Amino acid sequence: MVSEYKTLRIRRDGGISHVTLDSPPVNVLGVQMFADLHDYLTKVREDETLKVIIFDSAVPDFFIAHVDMSLIDQPQAFDALLALAPEGLNIFQALGEMLRHQPQVTIVKLEGQARGGGAEFVAAADMCFAAIGKAGLSQCEALMGIVPGGGGTQYLAQKMTRNRALEVVLGADVIDAETAAAWGWINRALPPETLTEHVERIAKNIANLADGVISAAKSALPAADLASGMLTEHAAWAGLFSRPAAAELIRGGLRLGAQTPGGEAQLETIMRSLKPTVR
């Protein structure tokens, strides 16, 4: 199937859709990827023949690196998408909540890094299976002078204990697949050579269930109501984002190449080397 999207490659196999994120060199979550994901999830929402959506990446080392840091100097870039966000949610939260409430079963096959908005996307999906020794997750926002603002704090609070969530948010380290699985952030950590087989098997098993089973299971196991927490998270994120320190750190990271392929691999080291002159 030829994709109509600039940042997504989509292949349909019966009741399963494979959505490959493809925005090289490091798959940053920019305006185009936001728009493509929003449009795709909206279009398939009423497709009752589609049972499972598998998300993976065309970029070997990165699932989604994080939200595009260069948007610090383009505050108007999301204006068109902002109009589509439900009341009470910012645009970043809206994408996660859209994914979390998708009628299809959503599965992330994680073989690289998922940081910031990428980690929030992973947490919003119904399931995630990750490659041992290759995959990693990080809520790196604290290194940029902010906190997660796309639902990350709320999703973490649902998936793990408070002390672990605080370690993720304030420690801002990359958490390996096995630790993420032990903490409940993802479903399982698997050897890279068996990851695809496992994901394909569970997707096919789900897609072959009798009509009504998926919707009944999702109704019986509903996504938690996070509306109040999302407002609190947005206020915390926006309050920090408006401070000079955040802009200084983000622009400093860009100057040091944090969003280039080589720099992205060393993002945490690069960002920790920066000390804001205004706190």
Short mmCIF file of C-alpha atoms in Angstrom, two decimals:
data_model
loop_
_atom_site.label_atom_id
_atom_site.label_comp_id
_atom_site.label_asym_id
_atom_site.label_seq_id
_atom_site.Cartn_x
_atom_site.Cartn_y
_atom_site.Cartn_z
CA MET A 1 0.00 0.00 0.00
CA VAL A 2 1.34 3.43 -0.94
CA SER A 3 1.04 5.83 1.98
CA GLU A 4 -0.65 9.19 1.55
CA TYR A 5 1.38 10.57 4.45
CA LYS A 6 4.79 12.24 4.48
CA THR A 7 5.99 10.71 7.76
CA LEU A 8 4.12 7.40 7.87
CA ARG A 9 4.42 4.21 5.85
CA ILE A 10 1.25 2.17 6.11
CA ARG A 11 0.72 -1.45 5.15
CA ARG A 12 -2.59 -3.27 5.63
CA ASP A 13 -2.70 -7.02 6.21
CA GLY A 14 -6.31 -8.08 6.72
CA GLY A 15 -7.44 -6.76 10.08
CA ILE A 16 -3.98 -5.50 10.97
CA SER A 17 -2.41 -2.19 9.97
CA HIS A 18 1.36 -1.69 10.18
CA VAL A 19 2.20 1.99 10.66
CA THR A 20 5.91 2.72 10.29
CA LEU A 21 7.09 6.12 11.50
CA ASP A 22 9.47 7.50 8.90
CA SER A 23 10.86 10.98 9.51
CA PRO A 24 14.65 10.71 9.28
CA PRO A 25 17.23 11.25 10.52
CA VAL A 26 15.98 10.71 14.10
CA ASN A 27 12.16 10.65 13.91
CA VAL A 28 11.46 13.82 15.85
CA LEU A 29 7.79 14.38 16.55
CA GLY A 30 7.20 17.53 14.52
CA VAL A 31 4.13 19.24 13.12
CA GLN A 32 3.96 16.98 10.07
CA MET A 33 4.11 13.75 12.08
CA PHE A 34 1.52 15.11 14.52
CA ALA A 35 -0.78 15.98 11.62
CA ASP A 36 -0.24 12.63 9.88
CA LEU A 37 -0.92 10.61 13.03
CA HIS A 38 -3.99 12.66 13.89
CA ASP A 39 -5.39 12.28 10.39
CA TYR A 40 -4.70 8.54 10.18
CA LEU A 41 -6.18 7.73 13.61
CA THR A 42 -9.25 9.79 12.75
CA LYS A 43 -9.76 8.09 9.38
CA VAL A 44 -9.56 4.53 10.71
CA ARG A 45 -11.57 5.15 13.86
CA GLU A 46 -14.84 3.97 12.30
CA ASP A 47 -13.28 1.11 10.31
CA GLU A 48 -14.74 -1.96 11.98
CA THR A 49 -12.71 -4.29 9.76
CA LEU A 50 -9.47 -2.94 11.26
CA LYS A 51 -8.72 -4.67 14.56
CA VAL A 52 -5.07 -3.95 15.40
CA ILE A 53 -2.61 -1.14 14.63
CA ILE A 54 1.10 -1.89 15.03
CA PHE A 55 3.46 1.08 15.25
CA ASP A 56 7.17 0.71 14.51
CA SER A 57 9.97 2.85 13.08
CA ALA A 58 11.92 3.02 9.83
CA VAL A 59 14.80 4.69 11.71
CA PRO A 60 16.83 1.90 13.36
CA ASP A 61 17.96 3.69 16.52
CA PHE A 62 14.89 5.79 17.25
CA PHE A 63 11.16 5.17 17.54
CA ILE A 64 10.37 8.81 18.26
CA ALA A 65 13.32 10.84 19.51
CA HIS A 66 11.10 13.49 21.18
CA VAL A 67 9.07 16.53 20.15
CA ASP A 68 10.98 18.67 17.64
CA MET A 69 13.10 21.01 19.77
CA SER A 70 13.34 23.57 16.97
CA LEU A 71 9.68 24.42 17.55
CA ILE A 72 10.84 26.60 20.46
CA ASP A 73 11.27 29.34 17.84
CA GLN A 74 8.07 28.51 15.93
CA PRO A 75 5.31 28.85 18.55
CA GLN A 76 2.68 29.33 15.85
CA ALA A 77 3.49 26.03 14.11
CA PHE A 78 0.83 24.06 15.99
CA ASP A 79 -1.96 26.65 15.66
CA ALA A 80 -3.91 24.66 13.06
CA LEU A 81 -3.69 21.46 15.08
CA LEU A 82 -4.52 23.23 18.32
CA ALA A 83 -7.99 23.92 16.97
CA LEU A 84 -8.53 20.14 16.78
CA ALA A 85 -7.59 19.48 20.43
CA PRO A 86 -10.54 18.72 22.75
CA GLU A 87 -11.25 21.22 25.49
CA GLY A 88 -9.01 20.70 28.51
CA LEU A 89 -6.13 19.19 26.54
CA ASN A 90 -3.10 20.75 24.89
CA ILE A 91 -2.12 19.47 21.47
CA PHE A 92 0.48 17.07 22.86
CA GLN A 93 -1.95 15.57 25.36
CA ALA A 94 -4.62 15.37 22.66
CA LEU A 95 -2.52 13.01 20.54
CA GLY A 96 -1.88 10.66 23.45
CA GLU A 97 -5.53 10.65 24.48
CA MET A 98 -6.60 10.01 20.91
CA LEU A 99 -4.33 6.98 20.81
CA ARG A 100 -5.41 5.82 24.28
CA HIS A 101 -9.09 5.88 23.28
CA GLN A 102 -8.67 4.39 19.81
CA PRO A 103 -11.20 1.54 19.27
CA GLN A 104 -8.56 -0.67 17.65
CA VAL A 105 -5.90 -2.38 19.75
CA THR A 106 -2.72 -0.32 19.43
CA ILE A 107 0.68 -1.98 19.80
CA VAL A 108 4.14 -0.39 19.74
CA LYS A 109 7.02 -2.53 18.54
CA LEU A 110 9.94 -0.70 20.14
CA GLU A 111 13.40 -1.31 18.76
CA GLY A 112 15.06 2.06 19.42
CA GLN A 113 14.85 5.06 21.70
CA ALA A 114 11.55 6.70 22.68
CA ARG A 115 12.14 9.94 24.52
CA GLY A 116 9.87 12.76 25.68
CA GLY A 117 6.81 12.81 23.44
CA GLY A 118 7.91 9.47 22.03
CA ALA A 119 7.82 7.86 25.47
CA GLU A 120 4.39 9.41 26.03
CA PHE A 121 3.19 7.89 22.76
CA VAL A 122 4.44 4.47 23.90
CA ALA A 123 2.67 4.81 27.25
CA ALA A 124 -0.59 5.83 25.58
CA ALA A 125 -0.70 2.74 23.37
CA ASP A 126 -2.55 -0.35 24.57
CA MET A 127 0.59 -2.50 24.50
CA CYS A 128 4.32 -2.18 23.93
CA PHE A 129 6.89 -4.89 23.35
CA ALA A 130 10.53 -3.84 23.30
CA ALA A 131 13.85 -5.24 22.13
CA ILE A 132 16.36 -6.06 24.86
CA GLY A 133 19.63 -4.24 24.37
CA LYS A 134 18.20 -1.90 21.73
CA ALA A 135 15.10 -0.19 23.10
CA GLY A 136 15.02 2.52 25.73
CA LEU A 137 12.54 5.02 27.15
CA SER A 138 13.15 8.42 28.69
CA GLN A 139 11.12 11.36 29.89
CA CYS A 140 13.97 13.77 29.24
CA GLU A 141 12.01 17.01 29.65
CA ALA A 142 13.57 17.96 33.00
CA LEU A 143 16.90 18.41 31.21
CA MET A 144 15.18 21.07 29.10
CA GLY A 145 13.86 22.94 32.12
CA ILE A 146 10.31 21.57 31.87
CA VAL A 147 8.26 18.53 32.84
CA PRO A 148 6.36 16.14 30.55
CA GLY A 149 3.42 17.99 28.99
CA GLY A 150 1.89 15.39 26.68
CA GLY A 151 0.28 13.16 29.30
CA GLY A 152 3.53 11.59 30.47
CA THR A 153 3.08 12.33 34.17
CA GLN A 154 -0.44 10.91 34.14
CA TYR A 155 0.45 7.80 32.17
CA LEU A 156 3.42 7.05 34.40
CA ALA A 157 1.26 7.42 37.51
CA GLN A 158 -1.10 4.81 36.06
CA LYS A 159 1.66 2.35 35.21
CA MET A 160 4.13 2.46 38.09
CA THR A 161 4.62 3.55 41.68
CA ARG A 162 5.08 7.24 42.48
CA ASN A 163 8.71 6.86 43.51
CA ARG A 164 9.56 5.19 40.20
CA ALA A 165 7.61 7.81 38.24
CA LEU A 166 9.55 10.55 40.02
CA GLU A 167 12.81 8.79 39.18
CA VAL A 168 11.78 8.70 35.51
CA VAL A 169 10.71 12.36 35.40
CA LEU A 170 13.43 13.92 37.55
CA GLY A 171 16.25 11.47 36.85
CA ALA A 172 15.65 11.87 33.10
CA ASP A 173 17.75 8.80 32.34
CA VAL A 174 17.16 6.29 29.57
CA ILE A 175 15.41 3.27 31.06
CA ASP A 176 16.30 -0.01 29.38
CA ALA A 177 13.64 -2.41 28.10
CA GLU A 178 13.99 -4.96 30.88
CA THR A 179 13.68 -2.34 33.63
CA ALA A 180 10.76 -0.68 31.83
CA ALA A 181 8.97 -4.04 31.72
CA ALA A 182 9.67 -4.73 35.40
CA TRP A 183 8.25 -1.32 36.31
CA GLY A 184 5.11 -1.80 34.20
CA TRP A 185 5.95 0.90 31.65
CA ILE A 186 5.76 -1.66 28.83
CA ASN A 187 4.36 -5.18 28.48
CA ARG A 188 7.50 -7.22 27.86
CA ALA A 189 11.16 -6.98 26.97
CA LEU A 190 12.08 -9.60 24.38
CA PRO A 191 15.23 -10.67 22.53
CA PRO A 192 15.50 -8.64 19.30
CA GLU A 193 15.40 -11.79 17.18
CA THR A 194 11.99 -12.83 18.58
CA LEU A 195 10.35 -9.41 18.89
CA THR A 196 8.70 -9.28 15.45
CA GLU A 197 7.43 -12.85 15.70
CA HIS A 198 5.87 -12.16 19.11
CA VAL A 199 4.19 -8.93 18.02
CA GLU A 200 2.86 -10.48 14.80
CA ARG A 201 1.52 -13.50 16.66
CA ILE A 202 -0.36 -11.53 19.29
CA ALA A 203 -1.69 -9.10 16.65
CA LYS A 204 -2.99 -11.95 14.49
CA ASN A 205 -4.56 -13.68 17.47
CA ILE A 206 -6.39 -10.49 18.44
CA ALA A 207 -7.43 -9.72 14.85
CA ASN A 208 -8.96 -13.21 14.56
CA LEU A 209 -11.17 -12.85 17.63
CA ALA A 210 -14.94 -12.94 17.15
CA ASP A 211 -16.64 -9.64 16.39
CA GLY A 212 -17.37 -7.60 19.49
CA VAL A 213 -14.68 -9.13 21.71
CA ILE A 214 -12.21 -6.25 21.37
CA SER A 215 -14.80 -3.55 22.07
CA ALA A 216 -16.19 -5.55 25.00
CA ALA A 217 -12.73 -5.98 26.50
CA LYS A 218 -11.95 -2.29 26.10
CA SER A 219 -15.28 -1.40 27.70
CA ALA A 220 -14.67 -3.75 30.62
CA LEU A 221 -11.12 -2.43 31.01
CA PRO A 222 -11.70 1.28 30.31
CA ALA A 223 -8.92 3.83 30.04
CA ALA A 224 -8.78 5.82 33.27
CA ASP A 225 -10.32 9.30 33.36
CA LEU A 226 -7.28 11.58 33.51
CA ALA A 227 -9.02 14.88 32.76
CA SER A 228 -8.19 16.58 36.06
CA GLY A 229 -4.61 15.36 36.02
CA MET A 230 -4.12 16.57 32.45
CA LEU A 231 -5.09 20.11 33.49
CA THR A 232 -2.64 19.99 36.37
CA GLU A 233 0.11 18.63 34.13
CA HIS A 234 -0.48 21.31 31.50
CA ALA A 235 -0.30 24.07 34.10
CA ALA A 236 2.98 22.67 35.41
CA TRP A 237 4.46 22.27 31.93
CA ALA A 238 3.28 25.64 30.62
CA GLY A 239 4.48 27.45 33.72
CA LEU A 240 8.00 26.12 33.22
CA PHE A 241 7.97 26.44 29.43
CA SER A 242 7.34 30.17 29.74
CA ARG A 243 10.45 30.68 31.86
CA PRO A 244 13.68 31.89 30.21
CA ALA A 245 15.61 28.86 31.45
CA ALA A 246 13.60 26.44 29.28
CA ALA A 247 14.21 28.39 26.08
CA GLU A 248 17.89 28.79 26.96
CA LEU A 249 18.37 25.07 27.56
CA ILE A 250 16.47 23.96 24.47
CA ARG A 251 18.28 26.42 22.18
CA GLY A 252 21.57 25.45 23.79
CA GLY A 253 20.91 21.79 23.09
CA LEU A 254 20.15 22.57 19.46
CA ARG A 255 23.39 24.55 19.11
CA LEU A 256 25.33 21.58 20.46
CA GLY A 257 23.72 19.24 17.95
CA ALA A 258 21.36 17.43 20.31
CA GLN A 259 18.91 16.80 17.47
CA THR A 260 21.44 15.45 14.98
CA PRO A 261 21.95 11.68 14.64
CA GLY A 262 25.22 11.68 16.58
CA GLY A 263 24.05 14.20 19.14
CA GLU A 264 20.71 12.49 19.65
CA ALA A 265 22.50 9.39 20.89
CA GLN A 266 24.18 11.59 23.51
CA LEU A 267 21.16 13.79 24.28
CA GLU A 268 21.24 13.33 28.04
CA THR A 269 24.98 14.06 28.22
CA ILE A 270 24.64 17.15 26.03
CA MET A 271 21.71 18.56 27.96
CA ARG A 272 23.31 17.90 31.35
CA SER A 273 26.35 19.92 30.22
CA LEU A 274 24.18 23.05 29.93
CA LYS A 275 23.64 25.32 32.89
CA PRO A 276 20.99 28.03 32.46
CA THR A 277 22.12 31.53 33.36
CA VAL A 278 18.55 32.34 34.42
CA ARG A 279 16.72 29.87 36.60
#
